[in-house]
């Protein structure tokens, strides 16, 4: 038994004298879903976003509330997907960026967000319902901020795939959606 203790003590001494080995980096935490389920979740998200985008009227006058409700719903849909997923710690910066964009989206409404507690966009609508034409630039600014927010969330969702090859279909569909949404917003008359 003393020989075993001596051997164990010699190993301890060897470890104490050996140069410190770098610790391997922690393994990234994958999304709470396997890639196939993650892809299905994102496809369902795009379907909801496309439905909301389809509800956006072609003009602001008389339709400000519908536009604002649609873009608010889009951001809420992305936030819901983010809340249901667990992302790797190396994606913290992308999550923070998406949250910052969501904050910029809310700031696009200006001081109106401190109005009635019904909701940011409904309070904006109540302030401007009699002057849709005057509010058109502000409504477009809100919609453009929503597009920026969606883009930030889409980047986060893309990076959550374990391999870029698995994200290819998502990237193509998300890019097409963002392009069409951006064009639709820019086509709103001021």
Coordinates of N, CA and C in Angstrom, one line a residue:
X1 N 0.8 -1.2 0.0 CA 0.0 0.0 0.0 C 0.9 1.2 0.0
X2 N 2.0 1.2 0.6 CA 2.9 2.4 0.6 C 3.4 2.6 -0.8
X3 N 3.6 1.6 -1.5 CA 4.1 1.7 -2.9 C 3.1 2.5 -3.7
X4 N 1.8 2.1 -3.5 CA 0.7 2.8 -4.2 C 0.6 4.3 -3.8
X5 N 0.8 4.6 -2.5 CA 0.8 5.9 -2.1 C 2.0 6.7 -2.6
X6 N 3.2 6.1 -2.7 CA 4.3 6.7 -3.2 C 4.1 7.0 -4.7
X7 N 3.6 6.1 -5.4 CA 3.3 6.3 -6.8 C 2.3 7.4 -7.0
X8 N 1.3 7.5 -6.2 CA 0.3 8.5 -6.3 C 0.9 9.9 -6.0
X9 N 1.8 9.9 -4.9 CA 2.5 11.2 -4.6 C 3.4 11.6 -5.7
X10 N 4.1 10.7 -6.3 CA 5.0 11.0 -7.4 C 4.2 11.6 -8.6
X11 N 3.0 11.1 -8.8 CA 2.1 11.6 -9.9 C 1.7 13.0 -9.5
X12 N 1.4 13.3 -8.3 CA 1.0 14.6 -7.8 C 2.2 15.6 -8.0
X13 N 3.4 15.1 -7.7 CA 4.6 16.0 -7.9 C 4.8 16.3 -9.4
X14 N 4.6 15.3 -10.2 CA 4.8 15.5 -11.6 C 3.8 16.5 -12.2
X15 N 2.5 16.4 -11.7 CA 1.5 17.3 -12.1 C 1.8 18.7 -11.7
X16 N 2.4 18.8 -10.5 CA 2.7 20.2 -9.9 C 3.9 20.8 -10.7
X17 N 4.8 20.0 -11.3 CA 5.9 20.5 -12.0 C 5.6 20.7 -13.5
X18 N 4.6 20.0 -14.0 CA 4.2 20.1 -15.4 C 3.7 21.5 -15.7
X19 N 3.9 22.0 -16.9 CA 3.3 23.3 -17.3 C 1.8 23.2 -17.3
X20 N 1.2 24.3 -17.0 CA -0.3 24.2 -16.9 C -0.8 24.0 -18.3
X21 N -1.8 23.2 -18.4 CA -2.4 22.9 -19.7 C -3.6 23.8 -19.9
X22 N -3.8 24.3 -21.1 CA -5.0 25.2 -21.3 C -6.2 24.3 -21.2
X23 N -7.2 24.9 -20.5 CA -8.4 24.1 -20.4 C -9.2 24.3 -21.7
X24 N -9.8 23.2 -22.1 CA -10.6 23.3 -23.4 C -11.8 24.3 -23.2
X25 N -12.1 25.0 -24.3 CA -13.2 25.9 -24.1 C -14.5 25.1 -23.8
X26 N -15.4 25.8 -23.1 CA -16.7 25.0 -22.9 C -17.4 24.8 -24.2
X27 N -18.1 23.7 -24.2 CA -18.9 23.3 -25.4 C -20.0 24.3 -25.5
X28 N -20.3 24.7 -26.8 CA -21.4 25.6 -26.9 C -22.7 24.9 -26.6
X29 N -23.7 25.7 -26.1 CA -25.0 25.1 -25.8 C -25.8 25.3 -27.1
X30 N -26.3 24.1 -27.6 CA -27.1 24.2 -28.8 C -28.5 24.7 -28.5
X31 N -29.2 25.1 -29.5 CA -30.6 25.5 -29.2 C -31.3 24.4 -28.5
X32 N -32.4 24.7 -27.9 CA -33.1 23.7 -27.1 C -33.7 22.6 -28.1
X33 N -33.6 22.8 -29.3 CA -34.2 21.9 -30.3 C -33.1 21.4 -31.2
X34 N -33.2 20.1 -31.7 CA -32.3 19.7 -32.8 C -32.5 20.5 -34.0
X35 N -31.5 20.5 -34.9 CA -31.5 21.3 -36.1 C -32.8 21.2 -36.9
X36 N -33.3 20.0 -37.1 CA -34.6 19.8 -37.9 C -35.8 20.5 -37.2
X37 N -35.8 20.4 -35.9 CA -36.9 21.1 -35.2 C -36.7 22.6 -35.2
X38 N -35.5 23.0 -35.0 CA -35.2 24.4 -35.1 C -35.6 25.0 -36.4
X39 N -35.3 24.3 -37.5 CA -35.6 24.7 -38.8 C -37.2 24.8 -39.0
X40 N -37.9 23.8 -38.4 CA -39.3 23.8 -38.5 C -39.9 25.0 -37.7
X41 N -39.3 25.3 -36.6 CA -39.7 26.4 -35.8 C -39.6 27.7 -36.6
X42 N -38.5 27.9 -37.3 CA -38.2 29.1 -38.0 C -39.1 29.1 -39.3
X43 N -39.4 28.0 -39.9 CA -40.3 28.0 -41.0 C -41.7 28.5 -40.5
X44 N -42.1 28.0 -39.4 CA -43.4 28.4 -38.8 C -43.4 29.9 -38.5
X45 N -42.3 30.4 -38.0 CA -42.1 31.8 -37.7 C -42.3 32.6 -39.0
X46 N -41.6 32.2 -40.1 CA -41.7 32.9 -41.3 C -43.1 32.9 -41.9
X47 N -43.8 31.8 -41.7 CA -45.2 31.8 -42.1 C -46.1 32.8 -41.4
X48 N -45.9 32.9 -40.0 CA -46.6 33.9 -39.3 C -46.2 35.3 -39.7
X49 N -44.9 35.6 -39.9 CA -44.5 36.9 -40.4 C -45.0 37.2 -41.7
X50 N -45.0 36.3 -42.6 CA -45.6 36.5 -44.0 C -47.1 36.8 -43.9
X51 N -47.8 36.2 -43.0 CA -49.2 36.4 -42.8 C -49.4 37.9 -42.4
X52 N -48.6 38.3 -41.4 CA -48.7 39.7 -40.9 C -48.3 40.7 -42.0
X53 N -47.3 40.4 -42.7 CA -46.8 41.2 -43.8 C -47.9 41.4 -44.8
X54 N -48.6 40.3 -45.1 CA -49.7 40.4 -46.1 C -50.9 41.3 -45.6
X55 N -51.0 41.5 -44.3 CA -52.1 42.4 -43.8 C -51.7 43.9 -43.8
X56 N -50.5 44.2 -44.2 CA -50.1 45.6 -44.2 C -50.7 46.3 -45.4
X57 N -51.5 47.3 -45.3 CA -52.1 48.0 -46.4 C -51.1 48.7 -47.2
X58 N -51.4 49.0 -48.4 CA -50.5 49.7 -49.4 C -50.4 51.2 -49.1
X59 N -51.2 51.7 -48.2 CA -51.1 53.2 -47.9 C -51.4 53.4 -46.4
X60 N -50.9 54.5 -45.9 CA -51.0 54.8 -44.5 C -52.3 55.4 -44.2
X61 N -52.8 56.3 -45.0 CA -54.0 57.1 -44.7 C -55.2 56.1 -44.4
X62 N -55.7 56.2 -43.2 CA -56.8 55.4 -42.7 C -56.4 54.0 -42.3
X63 N -55.1 53.6 -42.4 CA -54.6 52.3 -42.1 C -53.4 52.3 -41.1
X64 N -53.2 53.4 -40.5 CA -52.0 53.5 -39.6 C -52.0 52.4 -38.5
X65 N -53.2 52.2 -37.9 CA -53.3 51.2 -36.8 C -53.0 49.8 -37.3
X66 N -53.4 49.4 -38.5 CA -53.2 48.1 -39.1 C -51.7 47.9 -39.4
X67 N -51.1 48.9 -39.9 CA -49.6 48.8 -40.2 C -48.9 48.6 -38.9
X68 N -49.2 49.5 -37.9 CA -48.4 49.4 -36.6 C -48.7 48.1 -35.9
X69 N -50.0 47.6 -35.9 CA -50.3 46.3 -35.3 C -49.5 45.2 -36.0
X70 N -49.4 45.2 -37.3 CA -48.7 44.2 -38.0 C -47.2 44.1 -37.6
X71 N -46.6 45.3 -37.7 CA -45.1 45.3 -37.4 C -44.8 45.0 -35.9
X72 N -45.7 45.4 -35.0 CA -45.5 45.1 -33.6 C -45.7 43.6 -33.4
X73 N -46.6 43.0 -34.1 CA -46.8 41.5 -34.0 C -45.6 40.8 -34.6
X74 N -45.0 41.3 -35.6 CA -43.8 40.6 -36.2 C -42.7 40.6 -35.2
X75 N -42.4 41.7 -34.5 CA -41.3 41.7 -33.5 C -41.7 40.8 -32.3
X76 N -42.9 40.8 -31.9 CA -43.3 40.0 -30.8 C -43.2 38.5 -31.2
X77 N -43.4 38.1 -32.4 CA -43.3 36.7 -32.9 C -41.8 36.3 -32.8
X78 N -40.9 37.2 -33.2 CA -39.5 36.9 -33.1 C -39.0 36.8 -31.6
X79 N -39.5 37.7 -30.8 CA -39.2 37.6 -29.4 C -39.7 36.3 -28.7
X80 N -40.8 35.9 -29.2 CA -41.4 34.6 -28.6 C -40.5 33.4 -29.0
X81 N -40.0 33.4 -30.2 CA -39.1 32.3 -30.6 C -37.8 32.4 -29.8
X82 N -37.3 33.6 -29.6 CA -36.0 33.8 -28.8 C -36.3 33.3 -27.4
X83 N -37.4 33.6 -26.8 CA -37.7 33.3 -25.4 C -37.8 31.7 -25.2
X84 N -38.2 31.0 -26.3 CA -38.3 29.6 -26.2 C -37.0 28.8 -26.5
X85 N -36.0 29.5 -26.9 CA -34.8 28.8 -27.3 C -33.6 29.1 -26.3
X86 N -32.6 28.3 -26.3 CA -31.4 28.5 -25.5 C -30.3 28.6 -26.5
X87 N -29.6 29.7 -26.4 CA -28.5 29.9 -27.4 C -27.1 29.8 -26.7
X88 N -26.1 29.4 -27.6 CA -24.8 29.3 -27.1 C -24.3 30.7 -26.5
X89 N -23.4 30.6 -25.5 CA -22.9 31.8 -24.9 C -22.2 32.7 -25.9
X90 N -21.6 32.2 -26.9 CA -20.9 33.0 -27.9 C -21.9 33.8 -28.8
X91 N -23.2 33.6 -28.6 CA -24.2 34.4 -29.3 C -24.8 35.5 -28.5
X92 N -24.3 35.7 -27.3 CA -24.8 36.7 -26.4 C -24.8 38.1 -27.0
X93 N -23.7 38.4 -27.8 CA -23.6 39.7 -28.4 C -24.8 39.9 -29.5
X94 N -25.1 38.8 -30.2 CA -26.1 38.9 -31.2 C -27.5 39.0 -30.5
X95 N -27.7 38.4 -29.4 CA -28.9 38.5 -28.6 C -29.0 40.0 -28.1
X96 N -27.9 40.5 -27.6 CA -27.9 41.9 -27.1 C -28.2 42.9 -28.3
X97 N -27.7 42.6 -29.4 CA -27.9 43.5 -30.6 C -29.4 43.4 -31.0
X98 N -30.0 42.2 -31.0 CA -31.4 42.1 -31.4 C -32.3 42.9 -30.3
X99 N -31.9 42.8 -29.1 CA -32.7 43.5 -28.1 C -32.5 45.0 -28.2
X100 N -31.3 45.4 -28.6 CA -31.1 46.9 -28.8 C -31.9 47.4 -30.0
X101 N -31.9 46.5 -31.1 CA -32.8 46.9 -32.2 C -34.2 47.0 -31.8
X102 N -34.7 46.1 -31.0 CA -36.0 46.1 -30.5 C -36.3 47.4 -29.7
X103 N -35.3 47.8 -29.0 CA -35.4 49.1 -28.3 C -35.5 50.3 -29.2
X104 N -34.7 50.2 -30.3 CA -34.7 51.3 -31.3 C -36.1 51.3 -32.0
X105 N -36.6 50.1 -32.2 CA -37.9 50.0 -32.7 C -39.0 50.7 -31.9
X106 N -38.9 50.5 -30.6 CA -39.8 51.2 -29.6 C -39.5 52.7 -29.6
X107 N -38.3 53.1 -29.7 CA -38.0 54.5 -29.6 C -38.5 55.2 -30.9
X108 N -38.6 54.5 -32.0 CA -39.1 55.1 -33.2 C -40.5 55.7 -33.0
X109 N -41.2 55.3 -32.0 CA -42.5 55.8 -31.8 C -42.5 57.1 -31.0
X110 N -41.3 57.5 -30.5 CA -41.1 58.8 -29.8 C -41.8 58.8 -28.5
X111 N -42.2 59.9 -28.0 CA -42.8 60.0 -26.7 C -44.2 59.4 -26.6
X112 N -44.7 59.0 -27.7 CA -46.1 58.4 -27.6 C -46.1 57.0 -26.9
X113 N -45.0 56.4 -26.7 CA -45.0 55.1 -25.9 C -45.3 55.3 -24.5
X114 N -45.2 56.5 -24.0 CA -45.6 56.8 -22.6 C -47.0 57.1 -22.4
X115 N -47.8 57.0 -23.4 CA -49.2 57.3 -23.4 C -50.0 56.2 -22.7
X116 N -51.2 56.0 -23.1 CA -52.0 55.0 -22.5 C -51.4 53.6 -22.5
X117 N -51.6 52.8 -21.4 CA -51.0 51.5 -21.3 C -51.6 50.4 -22.2
X118 N -52.4 50.8 -23.2 CA -53.0 49.8 -24.1 C -51.9 49.2 -25.0
X119 N -50.9 49.9 -25.3 CA -49.8 49.4 -26.1 C -49.1 50.5 -26.8
X120 N -47.9 50.3 -27.2 CA -47.1 51.4 -27.8 C -47.8 51.9 -29.1
X121 N -48.2 51.0 -30.0 CA -48.6 51.4 -31.3 C -50.1 51.9 -31.2
X122 N -50.9 51.3 -30.3 CA -52.2 51.8 -30.2 C -52.2 53.2 -29.6
X123 N -51.3 53.5 -28.7 CA -51.2 54.8 -28.1 C -50.7 55.8 -29.2
X124 N -49.8 55.4 -30.0 CA -49.4 56.3 -31.1 C -50.6 56.5 -32.1
X125 N -51.4 55.5 -32.3 CA -52.5 55.7 -33.2 C -53.5 56.6 -32.6
X126 N -53.7 56.5 -31.3 CA -54.7 57.4 -30.7 C -54.3 58.9 -30.8
X127 N -53.0 59.1 -30.8 CA -52.5 60.5 -30.9 C -52.6 61.0 -32.3
X128 N -52.5 60.1 -33.3 CA -52.4 60.6 -34.7 C -53.6 60.2 -35.6
X129 N -54.6 59.6 -35.1 CA -55.6 59.1 -35.9 C -56.3 60.1 -36.8
X130 N -56.3 61.3 -36.4 CA -57.0 62.4 -37.2 C -56.1 63.0 -38.2
X131 N -54.8 62.6 -38.2 CA -53.9 63.2 -39.1 C -52.9 62.1 -39.6
X132 N -53.4 61.1 -40.3 CA -52.6 60.0 -40.8 C -51.6 60.5 -41.8
X133 N -51.9 61.5 -42.6 CA -50.9 62.0 -43.6 C -49.7 62.5 -42.9
X134 N -49.9 63.3 -41.8 CA -48.8 63.9 -41.0 C -48.0 62.8 -40.3
X135 N -48.6 61.7 -40.0 CA -47.9 60.6 -39.3 C -47.2 59.6 -40.2
X136 N -47.4 59.7 -41.5 CA -46.9 58.7 -42.4 C -45.4 58.5 -42.3
X137 N -44.6 59.6 -42.2 CA -43.1 59.4 -42.0 C -42.8 58.7 -40.7
X138 N -43.5 59.0 -39.6 CA -43.2 58.3 -38.4 C -43.6 56.9 -38.4
X139 N -44.7 56.6 -39.1 CA -45.2 55.2 -39.2 C -44.2 54.4 -40.1
X140 N -43.7 55.0 -41.2 CA -42.7 54.4 -42.0 C -41.4 54.1 -41.2
X141 N -41.0 55.1 -40.3 CA -39.8 54.9 -39.5 C -40.0 53.8 -38.5
X142 N -41.2 53.6 -38.0 CA -41.5 52.5 -37.1 C -41.4 51.1 -37.9
X143 N -41.9 51.1 -39.0 CA -41.9 49.9 -39.9 C -40.4 49.6 -40.3
X144 N -39.6 50.6 -40.6 CA -38.2 50.4 -41.0 C -37.4 49.9 -39.7
X145 N -37.7 50.4 -38.6 CA -37.1 50.0 -37.3 C -37.5 48.5 -37.1
X146 N -38.7 48.1 -37.4 CA -39.1 46.8 -37.2 C -38.4 45.8 -38.1
X147 N -38.1 46.3 -39.4 CA -37.4 45.5 -40.3 C -35.9 45.3 -39.8
X148 N -35.3 46.3 -39.3 CA -34.0 46.2 -38.7 C -34.0 45.2 -37.6
X149 N -35.0 45.3 -36.8 CA -35.1 44.4 -35.6 C -35.2 42.9 -36.1
X150 N -36.1 42.7 -37.1 CA -36.2 41.3 -37.6 C -34.9 40.9 -38.2
X151 N -34.2 41.7 -38.9 CA -32.9 41.3 -39.4 C -31.9 40.9 -38.3
X152 N -31.9 41.6 -37.2 CA -31.0 41.2 -36.1 C -31.4 39.9 -35.5
X153 N -32.7 39.7 -35.4 CA -33.2 38.4 -34.9 C -32.9 37.3 -35.9
X154 N -33.0 37.5 -37.2 CA -32.7 36.5 -38.2 C -31.2 36.1 -38.1
X155 N -30.4 37.1 -37.9 CA -28.9 36.8 -37.8 C -28.7 35.9 -36.6
X156 N -29.3 36.2 -35.5 CA -29.2 35.3 -34.3 C -29.7 33.9 -34.6
X157 N -30.8 33.8 -35.2 CA -31.4 32.5 -35.5 C -30.5 31.7 -36.5
X158 N -29.9 32.4 -37.4 CA -29.0 31.7 -38.3 C -27.8 31.2 -37.6
X159 N -27.2 31.9 -36.8 CA -26.0 31.5 -36.1 C -26.3 30.4 -35.0
X160 N -27.5 30.2 -34.7 CA -27.9 29.1 -33.8 C -27.8 27.7 -34.4
X161 N -27.8 27.7 -35.7 CA -27.6 26.4 -36.4 C -26.2 25.9 -36.1
X162 N -26.0 24.6 -35.8 CA -24.7 24.1 -35.5 C -23.7 24.1 -36.8
X163 N -24.3 24.0 -38.0 CA -23.4 24.1 -39.2 C -24.1 25.0 -40.2
X164 N -23.3 25.8 -40.9 CA -23.9 26.7 -41.9 C -24.7 26.0 -43.0
X165 N -24.3 24.8 -43.3 CA -25.0 24.1 -44.4 C -26.4 23.8 -44.0
X166 N -26.7 23.6 -42.7 CA -28.0 23.3 -42.2 C -28.9 24.6 -42.2
X167 N -28.3 25.7 -42.3 CA -29.0 27.0 -42.2 C -29.3 27.5 -43.6
X168 N -28.8 26.9 -44.7 CA -28.9 27.5 -46.0 C -30.3 27.8 -46.4
X169 N -31.2 26.8 -46.2 CA -32.6 27.1 -46.7 C -33.3 28.2 -45.9
X170 N -33.0 28.2 -44.6 CA -33.5 29.3 -43.7 C -33.0 30.7 -44.2
X171 N -31.7 30.7 -44.5 CA -31.1 32.0 -44.9 C -31.7 32.5 -46.2
X172 N -31.9 31.6 -47.1 CA -32.6 32.1 -48.4 C -34.0 32.6 -48.2
X173 N -34.8 31.8 -47.4 CA -36.1 32.2 -47.1 C -36.2 33.5 -46.3
X174 N -35.4 33.7 -45.3 CA -35.3 34.9 -44.5 C -34.9 36.1 -45.3
X175 N -33.9 35.9 -46.1 CA -33.4 37.0 -46.9 C -34.5 37.5 -47.9
X176 N -35.2 36.5 -48.5 CA -36.3 36.9 -49.4 C -37.4 37.7 -48.7
X177 N -37.7 37.2 -47.5 CA -38.8 37.8 -46.7 C -38.3 39.3 -46.3
X178 N -37.1 39.4 -45.8 CA -36.7 40.8 -45.5 C -36.6 41.7 -46.7
X179 N -36.2 41.2 -47.8 CA -36.2 42.1 -49.0 C -37.6 42.5 -49.4
X180 N -38.5 41.6 -49.4 CA -39.9 42.0 -49.8 C -40.5 42.9 -48.7
X181 N -40.2 42.7 -47.5 CA -40.8 43.6 -46.4 C -40.2 45.0 -46.5
X182 N -38.9 45.0 -46.8 CA -38.2 46.3 -46.9 C -38.8 47.1 -48.1
X183 N -39.0 46.4 -49.2 CA -39.6 47.1 -50.4 C -41.0 47.5 -50.1
X184 N -41.8 46.7 -49.4 CA -43.1 47.1 -49.1 C -43.2 48.3 -48.2
X185 N -42.3 48.4 -47.3 CA -42.2 49.6 -46.4 C -41.9 50.8 -47.2
X186 N -40.8 50.7 -48.0 CA -40.4 51.9 -48.8 C -41.4 52.3 -49.8
X187 N -42.3 51.4 -50.2 CA -43.3 51.8 -51.2 C -44.5 52.5 -50.5
X188 N -44.6 52.5 -49.2 CA -45.6 53.2 -48.5 C -45.5 54.7 -48.8
X189 N -46.5 55.3 -49.3 CA -46.4 56.8 -49.6 C -46.2 57.5 -48.3
X190 N -45.4 58.6 -48.4 CA -45.2 59.4 -47.3 C -46.2 60.4 -47.1

